[in-house]
mmCIF file of C-alpha atoms and ligand atoms in Angstrom:
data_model
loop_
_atom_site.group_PDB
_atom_site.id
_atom_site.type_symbol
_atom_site.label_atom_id
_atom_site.label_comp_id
_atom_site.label_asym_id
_atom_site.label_seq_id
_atom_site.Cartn_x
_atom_site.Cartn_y
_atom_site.Cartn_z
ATOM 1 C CA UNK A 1 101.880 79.805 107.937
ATOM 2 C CA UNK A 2 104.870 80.614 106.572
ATOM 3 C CA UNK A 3 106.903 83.823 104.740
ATOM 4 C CA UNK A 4 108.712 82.979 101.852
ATOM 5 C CA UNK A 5 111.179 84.595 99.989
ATOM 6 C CA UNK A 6 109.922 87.376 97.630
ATOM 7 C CA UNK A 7 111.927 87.744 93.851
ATOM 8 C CA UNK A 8 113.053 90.847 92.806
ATOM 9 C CA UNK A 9 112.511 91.837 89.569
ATOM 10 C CA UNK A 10 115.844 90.252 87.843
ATOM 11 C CA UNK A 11 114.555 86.777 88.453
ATOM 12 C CA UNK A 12 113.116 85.383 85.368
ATOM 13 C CA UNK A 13 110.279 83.956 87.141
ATOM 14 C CA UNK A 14 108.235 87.269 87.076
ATOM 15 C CA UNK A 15 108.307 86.761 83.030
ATOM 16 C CA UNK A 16 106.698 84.034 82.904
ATOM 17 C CA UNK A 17 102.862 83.306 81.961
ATOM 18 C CA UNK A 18 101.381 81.794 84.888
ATOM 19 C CA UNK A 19 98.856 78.699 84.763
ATOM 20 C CA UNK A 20 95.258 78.392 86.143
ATOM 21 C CA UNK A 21 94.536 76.571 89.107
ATOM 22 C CA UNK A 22 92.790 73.519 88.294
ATOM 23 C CA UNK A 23 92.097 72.190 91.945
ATOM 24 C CA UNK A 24 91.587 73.912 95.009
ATOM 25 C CA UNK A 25 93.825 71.194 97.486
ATOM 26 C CA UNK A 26 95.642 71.845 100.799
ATOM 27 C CA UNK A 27 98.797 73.179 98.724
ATOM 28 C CA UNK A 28 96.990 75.292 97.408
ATOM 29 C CA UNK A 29 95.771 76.740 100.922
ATOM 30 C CA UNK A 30 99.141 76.629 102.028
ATOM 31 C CA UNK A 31 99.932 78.926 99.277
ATOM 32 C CA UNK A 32 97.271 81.548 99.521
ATOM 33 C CA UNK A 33 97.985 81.752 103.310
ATOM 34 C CA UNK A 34 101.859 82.306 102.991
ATOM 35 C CA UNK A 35 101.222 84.676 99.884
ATOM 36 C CA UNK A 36 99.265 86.324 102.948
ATOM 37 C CA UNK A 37 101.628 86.220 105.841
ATOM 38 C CA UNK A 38 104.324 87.301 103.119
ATOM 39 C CA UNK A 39 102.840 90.541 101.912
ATOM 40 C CA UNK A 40 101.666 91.429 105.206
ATOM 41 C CA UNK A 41 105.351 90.612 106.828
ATOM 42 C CA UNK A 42 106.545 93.242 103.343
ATOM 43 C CA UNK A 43 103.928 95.759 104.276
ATOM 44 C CA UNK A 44 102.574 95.082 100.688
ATOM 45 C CA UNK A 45 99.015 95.794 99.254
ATOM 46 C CA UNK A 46 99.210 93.052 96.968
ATOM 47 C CA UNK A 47 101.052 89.465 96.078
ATOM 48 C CA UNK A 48 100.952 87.578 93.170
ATOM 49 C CA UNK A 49 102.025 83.849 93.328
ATOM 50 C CA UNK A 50 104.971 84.304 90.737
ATOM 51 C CA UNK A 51 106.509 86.799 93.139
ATOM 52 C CA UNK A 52 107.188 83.997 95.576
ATOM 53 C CA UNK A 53 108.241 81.519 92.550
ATOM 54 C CA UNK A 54 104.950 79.689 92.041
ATOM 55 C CA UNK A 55 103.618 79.857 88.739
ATOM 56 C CA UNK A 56 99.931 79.847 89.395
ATOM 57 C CA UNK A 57 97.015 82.268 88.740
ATOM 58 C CA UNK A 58 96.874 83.695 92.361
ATOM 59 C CA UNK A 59 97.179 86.944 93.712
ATOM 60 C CA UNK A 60 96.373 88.207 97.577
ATOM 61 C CA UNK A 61 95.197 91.621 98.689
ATOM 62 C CA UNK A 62 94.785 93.639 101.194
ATOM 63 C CA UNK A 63 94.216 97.880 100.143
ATOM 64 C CA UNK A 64 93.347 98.036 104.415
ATOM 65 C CA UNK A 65 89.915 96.674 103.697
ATOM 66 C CA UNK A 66 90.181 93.192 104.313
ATOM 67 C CA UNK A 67 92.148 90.027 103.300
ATOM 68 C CA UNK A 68 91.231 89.419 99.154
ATOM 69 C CA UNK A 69 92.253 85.951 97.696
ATOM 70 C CA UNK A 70 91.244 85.313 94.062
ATOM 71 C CA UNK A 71 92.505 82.396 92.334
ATOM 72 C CA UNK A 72 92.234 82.586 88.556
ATOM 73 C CA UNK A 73 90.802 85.960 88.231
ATOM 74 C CA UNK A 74 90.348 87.753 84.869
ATOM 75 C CA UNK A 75 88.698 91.229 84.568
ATOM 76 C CA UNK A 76 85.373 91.100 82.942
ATOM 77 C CA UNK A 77 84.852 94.913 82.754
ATOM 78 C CA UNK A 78 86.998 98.424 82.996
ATOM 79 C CA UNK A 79 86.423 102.047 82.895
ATOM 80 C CA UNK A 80 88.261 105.260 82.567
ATOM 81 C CA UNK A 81 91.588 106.300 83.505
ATOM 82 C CA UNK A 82 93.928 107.281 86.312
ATOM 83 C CA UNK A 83 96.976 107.886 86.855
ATOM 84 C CA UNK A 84 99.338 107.472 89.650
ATOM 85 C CA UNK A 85 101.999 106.065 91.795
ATOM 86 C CA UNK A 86 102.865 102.993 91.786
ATOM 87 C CA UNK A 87 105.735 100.432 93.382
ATOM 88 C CA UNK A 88 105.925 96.882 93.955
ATOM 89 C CA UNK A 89 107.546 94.108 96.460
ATOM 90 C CA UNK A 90 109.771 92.828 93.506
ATOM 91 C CA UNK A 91 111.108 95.962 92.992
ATOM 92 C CA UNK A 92 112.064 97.506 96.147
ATOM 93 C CA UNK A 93 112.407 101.143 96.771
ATOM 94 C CA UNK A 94 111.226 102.310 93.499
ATOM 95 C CA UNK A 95 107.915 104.142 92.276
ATOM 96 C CA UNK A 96 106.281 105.221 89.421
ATOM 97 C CA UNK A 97 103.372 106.647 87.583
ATOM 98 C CA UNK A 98 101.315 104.240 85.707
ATOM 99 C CA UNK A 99 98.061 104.762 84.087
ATOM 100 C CA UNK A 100 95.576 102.183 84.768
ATOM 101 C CA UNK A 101 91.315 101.944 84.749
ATOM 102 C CA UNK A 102 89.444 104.198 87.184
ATOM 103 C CA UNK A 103 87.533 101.019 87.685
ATOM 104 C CA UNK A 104 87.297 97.462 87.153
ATOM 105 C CA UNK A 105 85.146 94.004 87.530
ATOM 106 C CA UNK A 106 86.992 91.013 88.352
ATOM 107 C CA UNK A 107 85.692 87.895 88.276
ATOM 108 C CA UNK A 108 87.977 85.277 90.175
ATOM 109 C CA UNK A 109 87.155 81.994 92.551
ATOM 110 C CA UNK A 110 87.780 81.886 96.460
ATOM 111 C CA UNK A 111 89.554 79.324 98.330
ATOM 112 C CA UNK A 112 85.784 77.837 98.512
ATOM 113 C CA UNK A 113 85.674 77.344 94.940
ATOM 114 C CA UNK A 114 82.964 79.941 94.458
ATOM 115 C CA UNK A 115 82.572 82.398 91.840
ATOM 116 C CA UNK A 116 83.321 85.658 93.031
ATOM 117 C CA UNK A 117 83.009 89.246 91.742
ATOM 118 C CA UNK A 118 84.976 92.250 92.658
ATOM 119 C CA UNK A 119 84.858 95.766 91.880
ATOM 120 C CA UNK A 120 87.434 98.098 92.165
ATOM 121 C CA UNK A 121 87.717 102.050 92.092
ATOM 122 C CA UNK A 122 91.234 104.216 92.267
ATOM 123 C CA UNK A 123 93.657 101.935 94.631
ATOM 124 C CA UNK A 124 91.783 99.338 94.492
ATOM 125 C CA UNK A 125 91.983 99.162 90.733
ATOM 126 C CA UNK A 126 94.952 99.740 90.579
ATOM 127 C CA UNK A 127 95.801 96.620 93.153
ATOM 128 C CA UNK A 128 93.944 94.336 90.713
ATOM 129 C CA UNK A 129 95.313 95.442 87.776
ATOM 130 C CA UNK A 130 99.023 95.546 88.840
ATOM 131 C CA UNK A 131 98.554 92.181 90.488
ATOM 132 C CA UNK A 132 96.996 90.603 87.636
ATOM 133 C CA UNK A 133 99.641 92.045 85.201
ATOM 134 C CA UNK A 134 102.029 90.009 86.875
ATOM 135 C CA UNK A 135 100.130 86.958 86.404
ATOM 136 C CA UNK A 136 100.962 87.248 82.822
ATOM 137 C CA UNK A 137 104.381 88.447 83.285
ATOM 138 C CA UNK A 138 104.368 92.245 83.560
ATOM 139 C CA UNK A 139 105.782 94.084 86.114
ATOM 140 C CA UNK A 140 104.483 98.217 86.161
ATOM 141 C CA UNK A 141 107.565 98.904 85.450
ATOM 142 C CA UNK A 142 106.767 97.968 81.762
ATOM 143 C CA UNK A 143 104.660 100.204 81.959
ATOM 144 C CA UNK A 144 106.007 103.268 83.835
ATOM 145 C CA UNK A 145 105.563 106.767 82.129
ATOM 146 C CA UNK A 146 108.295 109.798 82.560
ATOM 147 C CA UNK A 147 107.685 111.710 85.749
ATOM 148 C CA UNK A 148 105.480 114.760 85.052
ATOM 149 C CA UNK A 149 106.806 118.003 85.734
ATOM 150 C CA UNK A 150 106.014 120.192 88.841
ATOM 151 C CA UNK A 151 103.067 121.804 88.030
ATOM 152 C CA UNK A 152 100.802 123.725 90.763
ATOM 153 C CA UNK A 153 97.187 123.362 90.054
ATOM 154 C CA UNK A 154 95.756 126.765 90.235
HETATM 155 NI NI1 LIG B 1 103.977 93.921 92.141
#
């Protein structure tokens, strides 16, 4: 149990691809449960391993429904699209609107080793998304569009 230092989004090691985990060992436990205590410590929704300088396929979770680990996950299936907020722990006090799937199926292994499947609607596919982006490098700032203007829905 341990927090460790989160990169902001200068540090070239958000860029990079990141490889799949190939064994599921006591490191890697060590990992998932400081990606845990880290986000939680940041008041994050999500953590991918890059952002604390590990270049695995990893991300942790938690929209306020529960603790999600996936290791290696890949989306197998997404829907529609929404648009909204979004900010992340490697770039602090910032926010912007990114569109994204309504929905998505993930398809990812636990720290059991078991094949697991999760679906995801509005936040929640937006967590998996923005968390698997950075897996491959992207932050949503890459992604950001320009800020709509005021408009009152009638
Ligand atoms: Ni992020």
């Amino acid at each position: 149990m341990a927090i460790r230092k989160i990169r902001i989004s200068t540090d070239e090691v958000l860029r990079k691809i990141c490889k799949p985990v190939k064994e599921i060992n006591d490191h890697l436990l060590t990992l998932l449960d400081d990606m845990a205590d880290t986000m939680y410590e940041a008041n994050g929704v999500g953590l991918a391993a890059p952002q604390v300088g590990v270049l695995k396929r990893v991300v942790v979770i938690d929209i306020g429904e529960g603790l999600l680990e996936l290791i290696n996950p890949v989306i197998l299936e997404q829907k529609g699209t929404q648009i909204d907020y979004e900010g992340c722990l490697s770039v602090p006090n910032a926010s912007g609107r990114v569109e994204r799937p309504s929905y998505v199926k993930v398809e990812a292994m636990n720290r059991k080793g078991e094949t697991i499947i999760v679906e995801g609607e509005e936040l929640m596919a937006v967590a998996l998304c923005h968390e698997l982006d950075h897996l491959d490098g992207i932050l949503y700032i890459d992604k950001v569009l320009p800020d709509e203007e005021e408009t009152e829905e009638v």
